[in-house]
Amino acid sequence: MRTFARFKAIIDPIDLMVGQSFMREDIPPLFDEVFNPGNWNSGHVVLAERNAHILLVTLNKQGKAEDHRYVDHWVDATTFHWQSQNSTTPDSTRGRQIIGHEKMGISLHLFVRENKLTEGKAAPFVYKGKARYQSHTGSAPMSVIFDVG
């Protein structure tokens, strides 16, 4: 047990989950949280007590309302372009937390799936790892570039 405790102090257990698939309702337990559809059915979940933001991204926005077709995509293997919710500005609480997450001790976790459905059922998200803010443009919504991995 001591070895595990020392190991846990060096490596966050969530880091071992990179590349694994999770259904939406299986993500909260990774952060010692309980699934609540009102909170977890959005694409940006804030876990204030855990100093964590969870980004749940579906790349193919087909069938989404025009104002929810956020521009999310991989720029390259480790760079991700993410567009915030329409209410997020660089000066809003969430905007400031995204931009200054490292200084504030907030971890950003990126879960991505290609499509909402697979064979008529909800598709799982793949945990891509912790995201690090690089830059942003725009406001309401913000376009943010993250380094992932």
Short mmCIF file of C-alpha atoms in Angstrom, two decimals:
data_model
loop_
_atom_site.label_atom_id
_atom_site.label_comp_id
_atom_site.label_asym_id
_atom_site.label_seq_id
_atom_site.Cartn_x
_atom_site.Cartn_y
_atom_site.Cartn_z
CA MET A 1 0.00 0.00 0.00
CA ARG A 2 2.88 2.39 0.73
CA THR A 3 4.25 1.82 -2.75
CA PHE A 4 0.86 2.73 -4.24
CA ALA A 5 0.65 5.86 -2.06
CA ARG A 6 4.09 6.99 -3.24
CA PHE A 7 3.20 6.10 -6.83
CA LYS A 8 -0.08 8.06 -6.59
CA ALA A 9 1.85 11.12 -5.39
CA ILE A 10 3.94 10.94 -8.57
CA ILE A 11 1.31 9.90 -11.14
CA ASP A 12 -2.31 10.95 -11.02
CA PRO A 13 -4.41 7.77 -11.55
CA ILE A 14 -6.49 9.57 -14.23
CA ASP A 15 -3.31 9.78 -16.35
CA LEU A 16 -3.44 5.99 -16.68
CA MET A 17 -6.87 6.28 -18.34
CA VAL A 18 -5.66 8.13 -21.47
CA GLY A 19 -6.93 6.38 -24.59
CA GLN A 20 -9.70 4.48 -22.81
CA SER A 21 -13.37 4.78 -23.77
CA PHE A 22 -16.07 5.81 -21.30
CA MET A 23 -19.81 6.21 -21.52
CA ARG A 24 -20.93 9.61 -20.23
CA GLU A 25 -22.32 8.13 -17.01
CA ASP A 26 -19.00 6.35 -16.32
CA ILE A 27 -16.95 9.57 -16.35
CA PRO A 28 -18.06 11.13 -13.01
CA PRO A 29 -16.73 8.21 -10.90
CA LEU A 30 -13.26 8.86 -12.35
CA PHE A 31 -13.39 12.11 -10.37
CA ASP A 32 -15.18 10.65 -7.31
CA GLU A 33 -18.44 12.22 -8.49
CA VAL A 34 -21.93 10.83 -9.03
CA PHE A 35 -23.60 11.03 -12.44
CA ASN A 36 -26.30 13.69 -12.52
CA PRO A 37 -27.89 14.22 -15.96
CA GLY A 38 -28.55 17.89 -15.23
CA ASN A 39 -24.85 18.51 -14.76
CA TRP A 40 -23.19 15.86 -16.93
CA ASN A 41 -25.30 16.22 -20.09
CA SER A 42 -23.49 19.43 -21.02
CA GLY A 43 -20.17 19.69 -22.80
CA HIS A 44 -18.41 21.64 -20.07
CA VAL A 45 -18.69 20.35 -16.52
CA VAL A 46 -17.08 22.27 -13.67
CA LEU A 47 -16.09 20.33 -10.57
CA ALA A 48 -15.29 23.21 -8.22
CA GLU A 49 -14.39 21.03 -5.22
CA ARG A 50 -11.95 19.05 -7.38
CA ASN A 51 -10.47 22.09 -9.16
CA ALA A 52 -11.29 20.40 -12.45
CA HIS A 53 -13.13 21.15 -15.67
CA ILE A 54 -14.34 18.26 -17.82
CA LEU A 55 -14.72 18.96 -21.55
CA LEU A 56 -17.01 16.46 -23.31
CA VAL A 57 -16.68 16.99 -27.05
CA THR A 58 -18.57 15.42 -29.96
CA LEU A 59 -16.73 16.27 -33.18
CA ASN A 60 -19.54 15.59 -35.68
CA LYS A 61 -22.24 18.17 -34.92
CA GLN A 62 -24.74 16.85 -37.48
CA GLY A 63 -28.29 17.25 -36.16
CA LYS A 64 -27.32 19.91 -33.61
CA ALA A 65 -29.05 23.28 -33.50
CA GLU A 66 -27.08 25.96 -35.37
CA ASP A 67 -26.14 27.78 -32.13
CA HIS A 68 -24.70 24.54 -30.68
CA ARG A 69 -22.48 23.63 -33.63
CA TYR A 70 -19.24 24.53 -31.92
CA VAL A 71 -16.10 24.33 -34.01
CA ASP A 72 -14.06 21.58 -32.35
CA HIS A 73 -11.28 19.71 -34.14
CA TRP A 74 -7.77 18.36 -33.94
CA VAL A 75 -5.18 20.72 -35.41
CA ASP A 76 -2.54 17.99 -35.22
CA ALA A 77 -1.85 14.94 -33.02
CA THR A 78 -1.45 16.95 -29.80
CA THR A 79 -3.20 20.27 -30.52
CA PHE A 80 -6.95 20.64 -30.12
CA HIS A 81 -9.15 23.57 -31.18
CA TRP A 82 -12.15 23.86 -28.86
CA GLN A 83 -14.96 26.37 -28.98
CA SER A 84 -16.60 27.33 -25.69
CA GLN A 85 -20.28 27.69 -24.99
CA ASN A 86 -21.86 30.83 -26.45
CA SER A 87 -21.95 32.60 -23.08
CA THR A 88 -18.21 32.25 -22.38
CA THR A 89 -16.04 35.34 -22.81
CA PRO A 90 -12.39 35.88 -21.80
CA ASP A 91 -13.67 38.05 -18.92
CA SER A 92 -16.34 35.62 -17.66
CA THR A 93 -15.58 33.30 -14.74
CA ARG A 94 -15.29 30.24 -16.99
CA GLY A 95 -13.20 32.12 -19.55
CA ARG A 96 -10.76 33.32 -16.88
CA GLN A 97 -10.58 29.80 -15.42
CA ILE A 98 -9.75 28.29 -18.81
CA ILE A 99 -7.13 30.91 -19.64
CA GLY A 100 -5.53 30.86 -16.19
CA HIS A 101 -6.20 27.25 -15.23
CA GLU A 102 -2.58 26.37 -14.50
CA LYS A 103 -1.99 29.36 -12.23
CA MET A 104 -5.32 28.67 -10.49
CA GLY A 105 -4.53 24.98 -9.98
CA ILE A 106 -7.43 23.85 -12.19
CA SER A 107 -6.99 20.76 -14.34
CA LEU A 108 -8.77 20.54 -17.71
CA HIS A 109 -9.70 17.05 -18.89
CA LEU A 110 -10.59 16.36 -22.52
CA PHE A 111 -12.98 13.57 -23.55
CA VAL A 112 -13.71 13.30 -27.29
CA ARG A 113 -15.97 11.19 -29.48
CA GLU A 114 -16.46 11.33 -33.23
CA ASN A 115 -20.26 10.96 -33.28
CA LYS A 116 -23.09 11.16 -30.75
CA LEU A 117 -24.41 7.72 -31.75
CA THR A 118 -22.88 4.41 -32.76
CA GLU A 119 -25.29 1.81 -34.16
CA GLY A 120 -28.23 3.79 -32.77
CA LYS A 121 -26.86 3.97 -29.21
CA ALA A 122 -24.91 6.65 -27.35
CA ALA A 123 -21.26 6.54 -28.37
CA PRO A 124 -18.52 6.48 -25.73
CA PHE A 125 -16.00 9.29 -25.24
CA VAL A 126 -12.26 8.63 -25.37
CA TYR A 127 -10.22 10.25 -22.63
CA LYS A 128 -7.48 12.21 -24.40
CA GLY A 129 -5.82 13.49 -21.24
CA LYS A 130 -5.20 16.78 -19.55
CA ALA A 131 -5.41 19.85 -21.74
CA ARG A 132 -3.15 22.89 -21.34
CA TYR A 133 -4.30 26.31 -22.52
CA GLN A 134 -2.14 27.76 -25.31
CA SER A 135 -4.15 30.67 -26.75
CA HIS A 136 -7.61 31.93 -27.58
CA THR A 137 -9.43 34.21 -29.98
CA GLY A 138 -12.92 35.61 -29.96
CA SER A 139 -15.56 35.97 -27.31
CA ALA A 140 -19.01 34.41 -26.72
CA PRO A 141 -17.92 31.86 -27.86
CA MET A 142 -14.15 31.72 -27.34
CA SER A 143 -12.00 29.62 -29.67
CA VAL A 144 -9.30 28.01 -27.57
CA ILE A 145 -6.17 26.12 -28.57
CA PHE A 146 -5.10 23.40 -26.15
CA ASP A 147 -2.00 21.25 -25.98
CA VAL A 148 -3.15 17.73 -25.10
CA GLY A 149 -0.84 14.98 -23.92
#
